[in-house]
Coordinates of C-alpha atoms in Angstrom, one line a residue:
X1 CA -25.6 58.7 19.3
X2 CA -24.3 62.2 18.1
X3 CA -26.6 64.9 18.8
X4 CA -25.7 67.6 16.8
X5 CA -25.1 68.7 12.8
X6 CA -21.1 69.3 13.9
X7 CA -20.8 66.1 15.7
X8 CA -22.3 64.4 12.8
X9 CA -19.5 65.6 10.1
X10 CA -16.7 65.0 12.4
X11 CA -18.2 61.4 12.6
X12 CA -18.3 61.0 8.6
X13 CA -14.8 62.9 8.0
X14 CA -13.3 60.2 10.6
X15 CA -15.5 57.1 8.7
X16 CA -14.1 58.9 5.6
X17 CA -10.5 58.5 6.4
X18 CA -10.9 54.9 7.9
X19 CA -13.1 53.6 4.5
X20 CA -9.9 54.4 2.7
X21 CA -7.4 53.1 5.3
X22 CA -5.7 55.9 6.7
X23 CA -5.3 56.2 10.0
X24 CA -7.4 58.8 12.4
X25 CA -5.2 61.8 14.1
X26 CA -5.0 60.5 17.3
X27 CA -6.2 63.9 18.5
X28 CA -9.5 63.1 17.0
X29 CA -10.3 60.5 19.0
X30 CA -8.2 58.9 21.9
X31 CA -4.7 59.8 23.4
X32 CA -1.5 59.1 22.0
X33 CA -0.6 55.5 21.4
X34 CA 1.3 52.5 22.1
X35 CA 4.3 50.0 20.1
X36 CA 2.7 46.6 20.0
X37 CA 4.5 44.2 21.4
X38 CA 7.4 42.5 19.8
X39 CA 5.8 39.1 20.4
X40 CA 2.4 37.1 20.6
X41 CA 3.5 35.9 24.3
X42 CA 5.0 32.6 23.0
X43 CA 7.0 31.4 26.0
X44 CA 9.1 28.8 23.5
X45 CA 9.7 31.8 21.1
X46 CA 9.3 35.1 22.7
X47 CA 10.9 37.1 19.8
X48 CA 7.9 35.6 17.5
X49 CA 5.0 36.9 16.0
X50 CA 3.8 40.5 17.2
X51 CA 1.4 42.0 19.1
X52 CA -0.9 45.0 18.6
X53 CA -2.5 43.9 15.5
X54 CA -4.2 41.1 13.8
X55 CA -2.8 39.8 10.4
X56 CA -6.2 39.5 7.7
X57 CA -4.2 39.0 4.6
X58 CA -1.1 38.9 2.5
X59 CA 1.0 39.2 0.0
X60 CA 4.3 38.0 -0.8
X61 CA 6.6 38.3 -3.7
X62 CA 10.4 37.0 -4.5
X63 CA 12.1 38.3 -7.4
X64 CA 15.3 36.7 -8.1
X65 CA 18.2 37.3 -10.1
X66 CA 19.6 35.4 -13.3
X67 CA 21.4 32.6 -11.5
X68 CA 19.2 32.6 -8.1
X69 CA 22.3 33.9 -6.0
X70 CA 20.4 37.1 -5.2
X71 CA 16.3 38.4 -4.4
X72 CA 14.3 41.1 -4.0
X73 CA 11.1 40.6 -1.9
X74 CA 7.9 42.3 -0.9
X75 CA 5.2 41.9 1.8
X76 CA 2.2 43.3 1.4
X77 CA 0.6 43.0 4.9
X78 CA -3.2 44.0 6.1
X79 CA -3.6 43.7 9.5
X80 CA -6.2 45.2 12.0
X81 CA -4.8 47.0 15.1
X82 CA -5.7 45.6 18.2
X83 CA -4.4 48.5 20.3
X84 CA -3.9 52.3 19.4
X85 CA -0.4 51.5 17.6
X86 CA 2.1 54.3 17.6
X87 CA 4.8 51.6 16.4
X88 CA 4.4 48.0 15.5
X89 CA 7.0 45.0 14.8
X90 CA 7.0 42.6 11.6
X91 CA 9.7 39.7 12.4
X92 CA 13.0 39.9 10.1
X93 CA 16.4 38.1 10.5
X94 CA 19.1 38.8 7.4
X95 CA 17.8 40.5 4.3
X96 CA 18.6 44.5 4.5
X97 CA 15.1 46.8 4.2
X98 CA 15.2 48.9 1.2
X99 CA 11.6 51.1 2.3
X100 CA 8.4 50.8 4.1
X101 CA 5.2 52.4 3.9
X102 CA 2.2 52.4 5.8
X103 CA -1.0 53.0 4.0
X104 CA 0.8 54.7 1.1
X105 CA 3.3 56.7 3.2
X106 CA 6.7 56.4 3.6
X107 CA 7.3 55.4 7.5
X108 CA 10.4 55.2 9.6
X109 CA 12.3 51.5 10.8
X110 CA 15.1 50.2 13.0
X111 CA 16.1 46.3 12.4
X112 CA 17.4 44.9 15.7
X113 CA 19.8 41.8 15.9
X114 CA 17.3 39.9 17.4
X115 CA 15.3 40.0 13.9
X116 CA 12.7 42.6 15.4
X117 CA 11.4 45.4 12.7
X118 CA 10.2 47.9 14.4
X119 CA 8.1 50.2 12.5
X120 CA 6.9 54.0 13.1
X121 CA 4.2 54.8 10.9
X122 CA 3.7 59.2 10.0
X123 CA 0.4 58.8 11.4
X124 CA -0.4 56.3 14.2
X125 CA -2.9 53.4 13.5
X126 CA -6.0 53.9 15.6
X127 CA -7.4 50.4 17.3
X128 CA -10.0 48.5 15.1
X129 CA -8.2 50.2 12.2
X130 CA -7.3 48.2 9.2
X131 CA -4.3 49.1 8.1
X132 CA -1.6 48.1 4.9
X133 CA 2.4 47.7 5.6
X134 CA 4.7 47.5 2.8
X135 CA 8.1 46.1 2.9
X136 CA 11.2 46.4 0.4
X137 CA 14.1 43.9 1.2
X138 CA 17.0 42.3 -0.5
X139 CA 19.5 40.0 0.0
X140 CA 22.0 37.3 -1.0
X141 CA 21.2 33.6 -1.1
X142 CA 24.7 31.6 -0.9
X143 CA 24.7 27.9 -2.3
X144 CA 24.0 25.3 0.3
X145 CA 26.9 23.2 1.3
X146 CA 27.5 19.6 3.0
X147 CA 28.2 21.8 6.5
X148 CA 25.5 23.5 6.2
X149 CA 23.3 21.6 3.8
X150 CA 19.4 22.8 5.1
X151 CA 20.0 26.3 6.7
X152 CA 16.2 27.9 7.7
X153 CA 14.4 29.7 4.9
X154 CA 15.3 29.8 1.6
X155 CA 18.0 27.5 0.3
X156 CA 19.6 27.5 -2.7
X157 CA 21.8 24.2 -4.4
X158 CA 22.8 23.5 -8.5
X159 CA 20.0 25.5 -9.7
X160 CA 17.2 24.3 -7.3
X161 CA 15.2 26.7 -4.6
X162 CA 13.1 25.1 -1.8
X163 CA 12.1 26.5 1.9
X164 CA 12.5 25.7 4.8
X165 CA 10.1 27.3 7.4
X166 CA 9.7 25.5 10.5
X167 CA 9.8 27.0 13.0
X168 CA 11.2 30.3 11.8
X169 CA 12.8 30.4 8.6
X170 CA 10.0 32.9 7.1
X171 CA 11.5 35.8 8.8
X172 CA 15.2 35.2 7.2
X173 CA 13.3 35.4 3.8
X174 CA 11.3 38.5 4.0
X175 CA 9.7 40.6 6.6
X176 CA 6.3 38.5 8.1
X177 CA 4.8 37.9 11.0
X178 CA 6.4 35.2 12.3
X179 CA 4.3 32.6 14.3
X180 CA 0.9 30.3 13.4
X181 CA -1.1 32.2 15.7
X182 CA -0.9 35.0 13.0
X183 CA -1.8 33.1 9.8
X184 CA -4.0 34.5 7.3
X185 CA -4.4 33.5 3.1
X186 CA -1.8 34.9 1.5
X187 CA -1.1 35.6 -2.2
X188 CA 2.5 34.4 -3.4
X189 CA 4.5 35.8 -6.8
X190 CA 7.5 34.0 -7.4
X191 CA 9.4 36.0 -10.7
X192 CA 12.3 33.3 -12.1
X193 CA 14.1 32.8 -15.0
X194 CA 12.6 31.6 -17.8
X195 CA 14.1 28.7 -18.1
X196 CA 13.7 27.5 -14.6
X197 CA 10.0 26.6 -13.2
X198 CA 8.2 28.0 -10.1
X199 CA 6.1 27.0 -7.9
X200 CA 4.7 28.3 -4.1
X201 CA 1.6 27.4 -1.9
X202 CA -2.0 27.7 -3.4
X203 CA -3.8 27.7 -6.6
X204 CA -2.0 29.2 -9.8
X205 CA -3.9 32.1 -10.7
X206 CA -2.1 33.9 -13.1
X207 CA 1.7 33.3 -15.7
X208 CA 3.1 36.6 -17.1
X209 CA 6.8 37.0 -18.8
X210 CA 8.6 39.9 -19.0
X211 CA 11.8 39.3 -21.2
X212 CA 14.2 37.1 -20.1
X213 CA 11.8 36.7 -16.4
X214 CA 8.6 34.6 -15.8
X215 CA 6.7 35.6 -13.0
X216 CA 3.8 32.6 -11.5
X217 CA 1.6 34.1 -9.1
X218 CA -0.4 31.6 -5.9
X219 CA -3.3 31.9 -4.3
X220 CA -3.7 30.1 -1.0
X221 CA -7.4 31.3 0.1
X222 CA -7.3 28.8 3.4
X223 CA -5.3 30.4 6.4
X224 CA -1.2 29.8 6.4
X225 CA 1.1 29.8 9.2
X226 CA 3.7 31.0 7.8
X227 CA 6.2 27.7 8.9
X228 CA 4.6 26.4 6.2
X229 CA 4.9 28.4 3.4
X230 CA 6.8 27.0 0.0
X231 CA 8.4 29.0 -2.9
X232 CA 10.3 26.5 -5.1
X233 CA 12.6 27.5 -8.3
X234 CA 13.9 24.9 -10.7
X235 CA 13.8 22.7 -13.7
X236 CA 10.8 20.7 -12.7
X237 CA 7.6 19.4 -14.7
X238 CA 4.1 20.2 -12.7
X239 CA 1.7 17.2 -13.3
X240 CA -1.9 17.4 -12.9
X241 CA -3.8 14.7 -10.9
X242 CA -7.3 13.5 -9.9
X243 CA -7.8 12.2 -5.7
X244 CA -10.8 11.0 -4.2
X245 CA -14.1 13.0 -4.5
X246 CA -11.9 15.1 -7.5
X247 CA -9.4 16.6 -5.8
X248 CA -7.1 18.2 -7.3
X249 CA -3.2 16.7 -7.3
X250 CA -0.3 18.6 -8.0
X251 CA 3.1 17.6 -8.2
X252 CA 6.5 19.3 -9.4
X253 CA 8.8 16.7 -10.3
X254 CA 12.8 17.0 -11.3
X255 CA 12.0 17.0 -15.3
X256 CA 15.4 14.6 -15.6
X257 CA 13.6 12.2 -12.9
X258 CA 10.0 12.1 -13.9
X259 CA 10.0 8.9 -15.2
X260 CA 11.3 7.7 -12.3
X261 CA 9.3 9.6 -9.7
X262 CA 6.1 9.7 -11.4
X263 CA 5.1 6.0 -9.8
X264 CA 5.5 6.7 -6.8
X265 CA 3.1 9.7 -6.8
X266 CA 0.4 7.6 -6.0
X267 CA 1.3 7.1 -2.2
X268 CA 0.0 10.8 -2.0
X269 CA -3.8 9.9 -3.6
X270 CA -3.4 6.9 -1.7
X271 CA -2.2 8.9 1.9
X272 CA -5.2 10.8 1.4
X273 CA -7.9 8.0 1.5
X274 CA -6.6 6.4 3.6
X275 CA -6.4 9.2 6.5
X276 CA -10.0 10.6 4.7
X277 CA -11.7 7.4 6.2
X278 CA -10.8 7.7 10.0
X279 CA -10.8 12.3 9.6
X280 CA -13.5 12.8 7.4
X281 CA -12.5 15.1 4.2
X282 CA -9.5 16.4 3.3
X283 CA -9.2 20.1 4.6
X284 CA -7.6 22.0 1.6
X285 CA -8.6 22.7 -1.9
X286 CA -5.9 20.8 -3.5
X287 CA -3.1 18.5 -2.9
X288 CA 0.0 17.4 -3.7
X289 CA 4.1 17.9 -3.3
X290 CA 7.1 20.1 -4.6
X291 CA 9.6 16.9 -5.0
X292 CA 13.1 18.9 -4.7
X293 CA 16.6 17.6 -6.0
X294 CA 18.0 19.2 -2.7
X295 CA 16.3 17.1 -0.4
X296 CA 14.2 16.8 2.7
X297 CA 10.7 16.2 3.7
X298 CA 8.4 18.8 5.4
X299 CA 4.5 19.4 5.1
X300 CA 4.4 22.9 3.0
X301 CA 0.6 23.4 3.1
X302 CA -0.9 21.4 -0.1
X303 CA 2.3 21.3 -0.9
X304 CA 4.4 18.6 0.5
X305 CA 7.9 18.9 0.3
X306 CA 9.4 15.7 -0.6
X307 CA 13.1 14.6 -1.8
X308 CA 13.5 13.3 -5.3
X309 CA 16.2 10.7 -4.3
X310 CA 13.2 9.1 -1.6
X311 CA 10.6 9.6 -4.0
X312 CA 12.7 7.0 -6.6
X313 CA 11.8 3.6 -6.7
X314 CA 14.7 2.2 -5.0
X315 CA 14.2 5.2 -2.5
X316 CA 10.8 4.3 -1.9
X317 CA 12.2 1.0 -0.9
X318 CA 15.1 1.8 1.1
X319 CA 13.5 4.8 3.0
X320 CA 10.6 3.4 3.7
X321 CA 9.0 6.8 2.1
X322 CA 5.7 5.6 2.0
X323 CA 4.9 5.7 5.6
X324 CA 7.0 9.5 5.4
X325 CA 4.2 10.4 2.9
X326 CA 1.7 9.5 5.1
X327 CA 3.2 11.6 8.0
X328 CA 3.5 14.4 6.1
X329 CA 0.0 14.0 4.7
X330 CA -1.4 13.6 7.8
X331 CA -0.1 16.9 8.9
X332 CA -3.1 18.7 6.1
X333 CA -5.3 18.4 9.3
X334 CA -3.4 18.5 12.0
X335 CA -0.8 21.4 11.9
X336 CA -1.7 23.0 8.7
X337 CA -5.6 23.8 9.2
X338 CA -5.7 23.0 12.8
X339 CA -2.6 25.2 13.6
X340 CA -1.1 25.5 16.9
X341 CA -1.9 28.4 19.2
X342 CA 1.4 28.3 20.6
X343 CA 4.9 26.4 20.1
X344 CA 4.1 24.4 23.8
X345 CA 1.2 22.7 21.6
X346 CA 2.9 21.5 18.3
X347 CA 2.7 17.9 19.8
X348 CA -1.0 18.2 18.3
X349 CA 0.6 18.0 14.8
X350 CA 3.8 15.9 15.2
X351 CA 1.7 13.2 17.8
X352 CA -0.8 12.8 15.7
X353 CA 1.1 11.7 12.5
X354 CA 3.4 9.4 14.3
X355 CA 0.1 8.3 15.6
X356 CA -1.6 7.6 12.0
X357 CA 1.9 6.6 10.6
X358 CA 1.7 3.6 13.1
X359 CA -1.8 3.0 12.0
X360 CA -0.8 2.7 8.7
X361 CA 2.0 0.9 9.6
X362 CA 0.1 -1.8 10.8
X363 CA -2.3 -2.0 7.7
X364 CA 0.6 -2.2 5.6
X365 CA 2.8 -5.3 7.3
X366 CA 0.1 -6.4 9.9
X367 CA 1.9 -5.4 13.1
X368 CA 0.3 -4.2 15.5
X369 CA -0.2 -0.6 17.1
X370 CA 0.1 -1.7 20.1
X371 CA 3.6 -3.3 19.4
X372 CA 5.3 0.2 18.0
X373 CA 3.6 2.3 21.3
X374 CA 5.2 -0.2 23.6
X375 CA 8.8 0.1 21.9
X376 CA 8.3 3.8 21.9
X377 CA 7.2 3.6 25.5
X378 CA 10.2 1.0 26.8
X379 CA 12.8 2.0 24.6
X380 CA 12.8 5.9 24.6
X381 CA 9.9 6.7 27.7
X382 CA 11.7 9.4 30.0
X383 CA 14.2 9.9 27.4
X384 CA 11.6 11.7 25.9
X385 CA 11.2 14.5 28.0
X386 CA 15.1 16.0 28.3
X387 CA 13.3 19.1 27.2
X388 CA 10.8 19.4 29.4
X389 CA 6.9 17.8 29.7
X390 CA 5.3 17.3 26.3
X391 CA 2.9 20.0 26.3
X392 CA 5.2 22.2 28.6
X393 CA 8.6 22.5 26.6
X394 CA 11.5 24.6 28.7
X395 CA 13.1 26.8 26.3
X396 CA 16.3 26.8 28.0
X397 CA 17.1 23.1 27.9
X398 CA 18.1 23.8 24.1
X399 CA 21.8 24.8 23.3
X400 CA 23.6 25.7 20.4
X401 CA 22.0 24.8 17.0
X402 CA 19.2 22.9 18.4
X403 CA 18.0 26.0 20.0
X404 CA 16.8 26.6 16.3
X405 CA 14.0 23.9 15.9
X406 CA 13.0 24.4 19.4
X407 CA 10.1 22.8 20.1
X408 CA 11.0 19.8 17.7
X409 CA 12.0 17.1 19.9
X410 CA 11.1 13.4 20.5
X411 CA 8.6 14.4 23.6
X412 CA 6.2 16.4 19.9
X413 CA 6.7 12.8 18.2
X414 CA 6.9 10.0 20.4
X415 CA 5.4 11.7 23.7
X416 CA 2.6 13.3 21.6
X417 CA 1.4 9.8 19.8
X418 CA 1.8 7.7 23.5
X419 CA -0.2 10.5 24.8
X420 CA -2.8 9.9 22.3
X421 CA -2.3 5.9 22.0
X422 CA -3.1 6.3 26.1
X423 CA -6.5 8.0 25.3
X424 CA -7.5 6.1 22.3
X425 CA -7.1 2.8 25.7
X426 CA -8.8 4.9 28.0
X427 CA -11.9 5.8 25.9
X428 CA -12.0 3.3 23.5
X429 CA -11.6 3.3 19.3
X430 CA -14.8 4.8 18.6
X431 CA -15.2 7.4 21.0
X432 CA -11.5 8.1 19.9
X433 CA -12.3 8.8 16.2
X434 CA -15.4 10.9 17.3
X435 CA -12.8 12.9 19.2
X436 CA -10.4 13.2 15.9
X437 CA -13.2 13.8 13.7
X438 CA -14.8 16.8 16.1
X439 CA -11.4 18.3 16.4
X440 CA -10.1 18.7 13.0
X441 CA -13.5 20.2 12.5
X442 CA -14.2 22.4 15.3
X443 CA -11.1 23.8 14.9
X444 CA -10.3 23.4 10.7
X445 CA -9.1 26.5 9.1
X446 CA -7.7 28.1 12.6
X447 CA -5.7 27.3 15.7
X448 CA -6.0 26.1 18.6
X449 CA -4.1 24.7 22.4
X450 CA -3.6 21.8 24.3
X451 CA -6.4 22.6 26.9
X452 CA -9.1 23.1 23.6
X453 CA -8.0 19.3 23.0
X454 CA -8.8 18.5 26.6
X455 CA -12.0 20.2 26.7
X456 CA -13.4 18.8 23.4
X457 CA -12.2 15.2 24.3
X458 CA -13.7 15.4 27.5
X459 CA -16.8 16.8 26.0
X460 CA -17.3 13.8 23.3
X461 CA -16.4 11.4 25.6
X462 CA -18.6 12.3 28.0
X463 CA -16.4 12.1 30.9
X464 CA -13.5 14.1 32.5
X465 CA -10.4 13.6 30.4
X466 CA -7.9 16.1 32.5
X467 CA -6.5 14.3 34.8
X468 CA -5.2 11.4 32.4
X469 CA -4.5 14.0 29.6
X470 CA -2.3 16.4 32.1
X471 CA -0.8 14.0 33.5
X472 CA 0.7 12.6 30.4
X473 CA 1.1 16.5 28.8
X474 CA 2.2 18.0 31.8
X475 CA 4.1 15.7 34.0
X476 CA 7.9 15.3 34.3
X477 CA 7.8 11.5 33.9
X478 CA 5.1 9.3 31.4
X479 CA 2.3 8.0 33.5
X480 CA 1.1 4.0 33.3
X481 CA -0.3 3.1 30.1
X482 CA -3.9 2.5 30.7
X483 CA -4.6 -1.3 29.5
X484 CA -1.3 -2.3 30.0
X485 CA -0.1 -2.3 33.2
X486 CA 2.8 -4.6 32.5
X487 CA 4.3 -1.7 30.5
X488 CA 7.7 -0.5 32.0
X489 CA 8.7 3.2 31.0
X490 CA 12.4 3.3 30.1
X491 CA 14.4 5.7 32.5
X492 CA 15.4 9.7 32.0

């Protein structure tokens, strides 16, 4: 408590300043400050994320030019300091910064080649402090070709845009913070020719053109990693749809193909009852999929990115897209609200919708689950973990161009749905959906590790899960399947 009349006005001239978000002199309250540190301690991607702060909210725009070849972007950033900040990173890998501010005020940068932004505010950012960053950039977006057809971020083909994220494509975009453990809702403006359509993550909140330019602006209130962010740019219709308890659809479809397409939108409303029975409800405020002429498949938050030639009839067929819907789908609980704390524990998302694809699987054409874990487990078993134990990924076993989609390798797919195929035996199938069920709640709308898993499935289950779950997470060769001891893992 103050005690006098002077304290007193130096404490409402310092809750002035902060109301408004500047930051305190640091002479006013605490010594001289800190940078934060150019990661969130990721051991599978150091360089990613930042630390000294909390990200709250933000805002991203994309402006591009007639012909798509070229954007300008914006982030809008508020974060909360964590630390007395003298200096703070945002992650950024390509575009060139045209100007930053910090709460109004020009600030000083340096962009490093390992795609740090390193940031020197005019005043330092006191700790508890919220705080605004804004970042100008620009760059050029060349048209994707057959050697290089998907590069990370945004990619550009005949007219079309689409992302892709995972695991960092954000940062070659614009100037974010970089890794789930820092999502927050975020605001998206996408400014397009006219004649083109636009779309990104969220609910469309507002259309405004400006000549020859039509800008669309998103709001996705939920939490977004930002791996699974979505702007898409091209001559597409947007349908409107009903799902179960009304839940809103939403699908942009290739205009040329939307006769096509349009039947096989179903498998979405259809994806979403079917996981809705063994998860409880779906987590977002909308559903639905940007179905791109460029191609690919990828679960963009309510958004699911989806490739027009799969989602034609024959495609459907052929690619067995169905069971990729569900996959994808299955991701709006596990990866997108129940994010992972770090990269070591993304076989939460990808295990769990081989997992449910295999369930579904075997609704579909009446083979068995048991059937598809044993050829995983025969066929591929050691195999699996050339990169290290599932939940313990060694960042150094990936070379060359696979070093980019570090940690996606068979031991997140296969490894991650054995692993859960081997508690489902050990606990039984009840107890094993009141262990999905608590999880995607306990944890909806945030992120969270390997060891929370353990601790809540040992928790529901009324027993210690550790050892079994370790060993199979953890360990440098699969364990026995429990139940089937006849099973014979498949060497390294």
């Amino acid at each position: 408590m103050w005690r006098s009349r002077r304290a007193l006005a130096g404490t409402v001239a310092l809750t002035t300043l902060a109301a408004v978000g500047l930051a305190v002199p640091s002479s006013a309250v605490q010594p001289p400050g800190k940078p934060g540190a150019i990661g969130v301690g990721d051991k599978v991607w150091p360089e990613l994320g930042n630390g000294g702060y909390d990200v709250l909210d933000q805002r991203l725009d994309l402006r591009f030019q007639k012909g798509l070849a070229a954007y300008t972007a914006t982030t809008t950033l508020t974060g909360r300091a964590t630390q007395y900040l003298s200096s703070f990173n945002l992650d950024l890998l390509g575009p060139t910064v045209t100007g930053v501010r910090v709460n109004g005020v020009p600030a000083t940068w340096k962009s490093t080649p390992q795609g740090e932004l390193v940031i020197t505010p005019a005043r330092a950012v006191r700790k508890h402090l919220r705080f605004v960053v804004r970042v100008d950039v620009r760059n050029k977006l060349p048209e994707a070709s057959e050697k290089d057809p998907f590069p990370p971020g945004l990619q550009r083909y005949n007219g079309w845009i689409q992302t892709v994220n995972q695991p960092s494509g954000a940062r070659r975009i614009l100037a974010v913070s970089d890794h789930p453990a820092q999502k927050a809702p975020a605001t998206f403006s996408v400014t397009a020719p006219s004649q083109l359509n636009s779309i990104a993550n969220g609910k469309l909140i507002s259309v405004r053109k400006s000549g020859d330019a039509t800008t669309r602006v998103f709001r996705e209130s939920r939490k977004i990693a930002t791996e699974l962010m979505q702007f898409g740019v091209g001559p597409f219709t947007v349908l409107h749809r009903t799902g179960p308890h009304g839940l809103p659809l939403r699908y942009a479809v290739p205009t040329a193909q939307l006769k096509e397409i349009e039947p096989q939108l179903i498998s979405f409303d259809q994806s979403v009852r079917f996981l809705e029975k063994r998860l409880g409800r779906f987590p977002g405020a909308e559903a639905g999929s940007y179905v791109s002429a460029l191609g690919g498949e990828l679960e963009t938050q309510g958004l699911t990115l989806m490739s027009a030639d799969a989602m034609t009839k024959e495609g459907f067929e052929n690619n067995g897209t169905a069971g990729v819907v569900l996959h994808e789908v299955s991701h709006e609980w596990f990866g997108n609200s129940v994010s992972p704390r770090r990269w070591a524990d993304v076989w939460l998302n990808e295990g769990h919708a081989v997992f449910y694809t295999n369930v579904w699987s075997a609704t579909q054409h009446g083979w068995s689950v048991a059937k598809s874990m044993r050829n995983s487990y025969e066929e591929y078993g050691n195999k699996l973990l050339v990169n290290g134990p599932i939940a313990k990924p060694d960042p150094s076993t990936w070379k060359g161009e696979s070093a980019t989609l570090r940690p996606y390798a068979s031991a997140a797919y296969e490894g991650g749905a054995l692993t859960l195929y081997a508690l489902q035996q050990t606990v039984g199938a009840k107890t094993f959906e009141a262990i999905e069920r608590a999880w995607v709640r306990r944890y909806a709308n945030s992120t969270a590790g390997t060891e929370d898993f353990i601790a809540l499935a040992s928790k529901i289950a009324h027993q210690d899960l550790g050892p079994l779950l370790r060993s199979w997470l953890y360990g440098k060769t699969l364990p026995a399947m429990p139940g089937h001891p006849d099973w014979k893992a498949g060497p390294a």
